[in-house]
Amino acid sequence: MKTLIIERDKLVENIQCIKERTSSTVIAVLKGNGYGLGIVDFARLLTENGIDFFAVSELSEAMVLRENGFTNKILLLASTSLPQEAELIVSNNIIATVGSVNSSVTINEAAKKLGVTAEVHLKIDTGFGRFGFLPGQIDNYYSLLKSFDNMKIAGTYSHLSFSFAKKTKLVQNQFDLFIKCAEGLKQNGIDTGILHICNSCAFLKYESMHLDAVRVGSAFLGRIPIENKYGLSRIGVLKSQIIEFKDLPSNSYIGYANTCKTKRNTRIGIVPVGYKDGFGVEKIRDTFRLRDILRYVYNDLKQWKKRMYVRVNGKRARILGRISMYNIIIDLTGIDAEIGDEVLLDINPIFTESSVKREML
Ligand SMILES: *Cc1c(COP(=O)(O)O)cnc(C)c1O
């Protein structure tokens, strides 16, 4: 039995904390099933707390929101040139991202066919190399952009590639380039609509870059790849149980690769939670693969040396040895615990298997 507990009070506090940090519109990013919180429940909580502009990565996520009765603004963060998708986007009143000539033609055609005006946000690629017009490219399309009668530009945005790092200069360069592109559009008679570039890290670190809106995802969960000095609580607790006990003599090895050896008689408990459930996934990424250590070198380096603990009956119990696919082994020496007792583990909901039941308490 496993349940992902989402503490509603803490989540609401995080939402308030985020709203208080800015006078710009907060666009709540709900990709990945609402960062694993459950997209519908999370969207409902956000709406109740005054955030009514959403963004998603996939059309299917936007459709889930519409099917559940959400009439809020939804920005689809992926630019698409597929006609079938464009029709669904437009007919469901989803704000399309237009990041290429192809996608703008496709969206405009779909809107014309449906006899409506499609609301879109233009995407500028200021250095991420994914969706968006390159700055040098958009200059050539001013007149084309103005020619689309069934498309209204309600916003213009870009995405930062280094907001989590101490690379302020690179962030500033992308920001400056974005502003330059927006100015170019305006000077050529194109209304850019609202401007936005910040994701969670940039939103927290660079107040001067908030512009008209900020796109916030991970900050709602207080799980950000920068030091959390913003008063955001970590959301996500996995609830499981002790299913087995055993007393091991001293000098016994525990787990794969013999990384742990008991120094005394040790009472161990087994908890049926592992990588499969998303537990410790962030940890392996940082701990065991050199190339990932290098890749995530900007993260809190201290973290991957840290011991990991779970909570049993209000006490901290240390995880012994490596986490495996289905189970963890915990040290219950000196802890009053029985088979079936509840075990609480810190987990990032975005990595938590979708089959694990979510409970918002
Ligand atoms: C995921 C995403 C965000 C939100 O990122 P966080 O760092 O989780 O806040 C914002 N903008 C775009 C384009 C994204 O893909």
XYZ file of C-alpha atoms and ligand atoms in Angstrom:
376
model
C 0.000 0.000 0.000
C 1.430 3.308 -1.094
C -0.063 6.770 -1.213
C 1.395 10.074 -2.308
C 0.342 12.677 0.230
C 0.017 16.238 -0.970
C -0.347 18.645 1.923
C -2.923 21.115 0.757
C -2.126 23.775 3.392
C 1.535 23.858 2.441
C 0.699 23.977 -1.252
C -1.696 26.879 -0.691
C 1.028 28.688 1.297
C 3.431 28.183 -1.605
C 0.842 29.556 -4.041
C 0.367 32.631 -1.831
C 4.119 33.057 -1.419
C 4.593 32.991 -5.193
C 1.763 35.440 -5.817
C 3.182 37.842 -3.243
C 6.567 37.925 -4.943
C 5.320 39.611 -8.084
C 2.834 42.024 -9.518
C 3.016 40.225 -12.867
C 0.492 37.612 -13.975
C 1.419 34.156 -12.700
C 1.029 31.506 -15.400
C 0.942 28.150 -13.634
C 2.764 25.474 -15.632
C 0.931 22.160 -15.223
C 2.985 19.836 -17.386
C 3.746 16.253 -16.343
C 0.345 15.728 -14.718
C 0.732 19.010 -12.861
C 4.309 18.151 -11.753
C 2.908 14.872 -10.479
C 0.363 16.458 -8.160
C -2.545 15.419 -10.378
C -3.351 18.015 -13.005
C -7.063 18.385 -12.246
C -6.773 18.693 -8.459
C -3.844 21.059 -8.748
C -5.604 23.198 -11.346
C -8.658 23.385 -9.095
C -6.579 24.492 -6.106
C -4.815 27.133 -8.194
C -8.112 28.467 -9.505
C -9.513 28.647 -5.958
C -6.443 30.623 -4.983
C -6.659 33.173 -7.742
C -4.393 31.733 -10.435
C -6.385 31.234 -13.602
C -3.829 31.176 -16.371
C -2.332 27.761 -17.105
C 0.378 26.432 -19.395
C 0.956 22.828 -20.475
C 3.500 21.023 -22.631
C 1.199 18.673 -24.495
C -2.138 19.123 -26.174
C -3.495 16.074 -24.292
C -2.891 17.904 -20.986
C -4.865 20.905 -22.185
C -7.651 18.574 -23.306
C -7.826 16.952 -19.858
C -8.335 20.405 -18.345
C -11.046 21.318 -20.855
C -12.775 17.948 -20.372
C -12.847 18.632 -16.642
C -14.629 21.908 -17.117
C -11.770 24.390 -16.869
C -12.496 27.458 -18.949
C -9.311 29.238 -17.827
C -6.709 30.456 -20.295
C -4.397 27.603 -21.308
C -1.173 28.212 -23.180
C 0.247 25.220 -25.028
C 4.026 25.568 -24.699
C 4.818 23.428 -27.726
C 4.638 24.963 -31.153
C 3.041 22.570 -33.632
C 2.756 22.473 -37.396
C 0.414 19.478 -37.450
C -2.952 20.508 -38.952
C -4.975 17.995 -36.870
C -3.473 19.364 -33.665
C -3.984 22.943 -34.780
C -7.714 22.328 -35.252
C -8.053 20.811 -31.786
C -6.103 23.689 -30.272
C -8.246 26.319 -31.931
C -11.601 24.583 -31.447
C -10.874 24.132 -27.731
C -9.861 27.741 -27.302
C -6.316 26.849 -26.286
C -3.645 29.490 -26.798
C -1.192 28.171 -29.368
C 2.516 28.797 -29.324
C 3.653 29.949 -32.721
C 7.371 29.402 -33.152
C 7.799 29.027 -36.873
C 6.367 30.074 -40.204
C 4.879 26.599 -40.595
C 3.073 26.697 -37.267
C 1.707 30.203 -37.888
C 0.356 29.203 -41.300
C -1.141 26.032 -39.811
C -2.839 27.793 -36.891
C -4.140 30.592 -39.100
C -5.564 28.048 -41.573
C -7.242 26.052 -38.791
C -8.826 29.226 -37.402
C -9.996 30.301 -40.849
C -11.572 26.895 -41.394
C -13.398 27.184 -38.067
C -14.357 30.788 -38.714
C -12.654 32.153 -35.584
C -9.637 34.175 -34.536
C -7.014 32.072 -32.765
C -5.174 33.579 -29.828
C -1.461 32.812 -30.006
C 1.790 33.600 -28.230
C 4.860 34.066 -30.393
C 7.909 32.166 -29.243
C 11.384 33.561 -29.753
C 14.369 31.229 -29.506
C 16.953 33.335 -27.693
C 19.340 30.453 -27.166
C 17.529 27.326 -26.043
C 17.535 25.854 -29.537
C 14.094 24.286 -29.285
C 10.805 25.977 -30.156
C 10.737 29.495 -31.512
C 11.749 31.897 -34.254
C 15.422 32.725 -34.266
C 15.941 36.459 -33.685
C 17.487 36.943 -37.119
C 14.622 35.042 -38.686
C 11.664 36.884 -37.222
C 12.897 40.153 -38.720
C 12.038 38.719 -42.133
C 8.489 37.809 -41.214
C 6.980 41.062 -39.984
C 4.789 41.490 -43.026
C 3.865 37.806 -43.117
C 2.882 37.904 -39.428
C 0.687 40.930 -40.092
C -1.031 39.143 -42.951
C -2.652 36.451 -40.805
C -6.252 37.575 -40.437
C -7.364 34.716 -38.220
C -4.598 34.964 -35.665
C -4.258 37.399 -32.767
C -0.901 37.708 -31.030
C -1.789 37.871 -27.342
C 1.724 37.309 -26.051
C 5.384 36.899 -26.930
C 7.821 34.817 -24.916
C 11.135 33.028 -24.698
C 12.680 30.328 -22.497
C 15.936 30.552 -20.523
C 18.503 27.776 -20.620
C 20.592 28.711 -17.587
C 18.297 30.220 -14.989
C 19.279 27.641 -12.339
C 22.989 28.398 -12.550
C 25.095 31.270 -11.359
C 25.385 32.398 -14.972
C 23.708 35.739 -14.641
C 25.476 37.053 -17.728
C 24.027 34.336 -19.962
C 20.557 34.893 -18.553
C 20.923 38.626 -19.085
C 22.039 38.081 -22.691
C 18.972 35.988 -23.460
C 16.764 38.531 -21.730
C 18.289 41.454 -23.649
C 17.944 39.615 -26.938
C 14.310 38.879 -26.161
C 13.576 42.542 -25.394
C 15.318 43.551 -28.614
C 13.111 41.175 -30.613
C 9.988 42.474 -28.879
C 11.026 46.061 -29.696
C 11.576 45.072 -33.316
C 8.090 43.609 -33.522
C 6.535 46.720 -31.960
C 8.476 49.088 -34.202
C 7.137 47.190 -37.176
C 3.552 47.549 -36.146
C 3.092 44.171 -34.481
C 1.429 44.141 -31.094
C 3.443 41.628 -29.035
C 0.770 41.172 -26.383
C 2.132 40.251 -22.947
C 5.841 39.520 -22.623
C 7.222 36.670 -20.505
C 10.520 34.842 -20.093
C 10.869 33.685 -16.447
C 10.496 30.093 -15.281
C 10.643 29.309 -11.535
C 14.352 29.921 -10.968
C 14.445 33.132 -12.984
C 11.254 34.298 -11.295
C 12.803 33.766 -7.856
C 16.244 35.149 -8.718
C 15.643 37.981 -11.164
C 12.821 40.243 -10.144
C 13.744 42.731 -12.858
C 12.888 40.140 -15.510
C 9.312 39.450 -14.477
C 7.846 41.541 -17.339
C 4.068 41.053 -17.804
C 3.922 37.415 -16.742
C 6.021 34.636 -15.214
C 5.715 30.919 -15.967
C 6.010 29.017 -12.710
C 6.034 25.250 -12.257
C 8.479 23.614 -9.851
C 8.407 26.502 -7.374
C 4.845 25.582 -6.414
C 6.261 22.314 -5.089
C 9.214 24.015 -3.412
C 11.445 21.667 -5.381
C 13.837 23.933 -7.201
C 17.408 23.313 -8.333
C 18.628 26.369 -6.424
C 18.934 27.065 -2.721
C 15.459 27.442 -1.307
C 15.645 30.686 0.615
C 12.228 31.832 -0.461
C 10.104 30.172 2.209
C 8.652 27.547 -0.104
C 7.735 24.218 1.487
C 8.631 20.964 -0.203
C 5.517 19.216 -1.397
C 5.313 15.435 -1.677
C 5.348 12.707 0.965
C 5.082 9.048 0.110
C 3.281 6.959 2.715
C 4.138 3.276 2.951
C 4.561 0.572 5.623
C 7.095 -1.700 7.238
C 6.500 -5.144 5.748
C 9.412 -7.103 7.239
C 11.844 -7.031 10.143
C 15.185 -8.678 10.737
C 18.080 -8.491 13.181
C 21.436 -8.495 11.457
C 24.700 -9.094 13.345
C 27.491 -6.551 13.081
C 29.679 -6.698 9.962
C 26.766 -7.660 7.696
C 26.520 -6.133 4.258
C 23.322 -4.474 3.130
C 22.088 -3.957 -0.413
C 23.653 -3.913 -3.865
C 27.380 -3.363 -4.176
C 27.954 -3.812 -0.436
C 27.968 -0.075 0.103
C 26.770 -0.503 3.686
C 28.213 -2.694 6.444
C 26.660 -2.873 9.896
C 28.834 -1.696 12.780
C 26.647 -3.226 15.486
C 23.680 -5.537 15.842
C 21.168 -3.829 13.635
C 17.436 -4.195 13.432
C 16.428 -3.572 9.850
C 12.995 -2.958 8.424
C 11.957 -3.364 4.808
C 9.735 -0.829 3.101
C 8.336 -1.711 -0.349
C 9.302 1.528 -2.057
C 12.023 1.959 -4.644
C 13.114 3.574 -7.876
C 10.106 2.086 -9.555
C 7.943 4.444 -7.524
C 10.198 7.396 -8.219
C 11.807 7.295 -4.797
C 15.439 8.389 -4.792
C 15.441 9.026 -8.514
C 16.922 12.472 -8.104
C 19.442 10.969 -5.763
C 20.784 8.327 -8.179
C 21.021 10.888 -10.861
C 23.355 12.823 -8.635
C 25.118 9.999 -6.920
C 26.088 7.213 -9.174
C 26.764 8.466 -12.651
C 29.766 10.623 -13.185
C 28.438 12.212 -16.318
C 25.305 13.214 -14.443
C 27.312 14.580 -11.564
C 29.058 16.778 -14.086
C 25.812 17.679 -15.768
C 24.151 18.625 -12.524
C 27.230 20.123 -10.996
C 25.291 23.328 -10.577
C 22.868 21.682 -8.212
C 23.475 21.572 -4.521
C 26.556 19.379 -4.489
C 26.328 18.610 -0.825
C 23.113 16.758 -1.428
C 24.581 13.671 -3.028
C 26.745 12.874 -0.036
C 23.886 13.304 2.346
C 22.461 10.365 4.209
C 18.840 9.698 3.500
C 16.175 9.214 6.109
C 12.545 8.245 6.363
C 10.122 8.835 9.241
C 8.707 6.014 11.337
C 6.398 6.765 14.250
C 7.672 10.309 14.480
C 11.324 9.205 14.497
C 13.981 9.492 11.832
C 15.193 6.161 10.456
C 18.195 6.014 8.176
C 18.129 4.260 4.825
C 20.847 1.605 4.722
C 22.628 0.702 1.501
C 21.447 1.526 -1.947
C 17.859 2.040 -2.838
C 16.742 -0.798 -5.082
C 13.997 -1.066 -7.662
C 11.234 -2.178 -5.307
C 12.502 -1.875 -1.725
C 14.510 0.098 0.756
C 16.087 -1.138 3.960
C 15.882 1.100 7.009
C 17.629 1.083 10.370
C 15.101 0.463 13.115
C 17.645 -0.109 15.885
C 16.284 1.606 18.974
C 13.052 2.607 17.282
C 9.806 1.254 18.633
C 8.142 -0.051 15.480
C 5.896 -2.932 14.438
C 5.096 -4.657 11.170
C 2.535 -2.522 9.386
C 3.664 0.770 10.933
C 3.499 3.763 8.675
C 6.648 5.018 6.945
C 6.840 8.505 5.472
C 9.324 9.362 2.714
C 10.180 12.638 1.014
C 9.506 12.284 -2.707
C 9.290 14.564 -5.715
C 5.784 13.972 -7.098
C 6.963 14.501 -10.660
C 8.943 11.250 -10.428
C 6.227 9.348 -8.594
C 4.670 6.607 -10.714
C 1.280 7.687 -11.967
C -0.180 4.408 -10.636
C 0.522 5.539 -7.054
C -2.644 6.954 -5.517
C -2.618 10.696 -4.813
C -4.298 12.130 -1.757
C -4.622 15.840 -1.155
C -4.993 16.330 2.594
C 8.567 23.722 -17.821
C 8.536 25.080 -18.342
C 8.384 26.163 -17.475
C 8.323 26.012 -15.978
O 9.548 25.573 -15.484
P 9.871 25.544 -13.914
O 11.324 25.674 -13.853
O 9.375 24.232 -13.427
O 9.148 26.674 -13.315
C 8.308 27.416 -18.035
N 8.379 27.597 -19.355
C 8.526 26.583 -20.231
C 8.611 26.855 -21.675
C 8.622 25.290 -19.751
O 8.778 24.277 -20.598
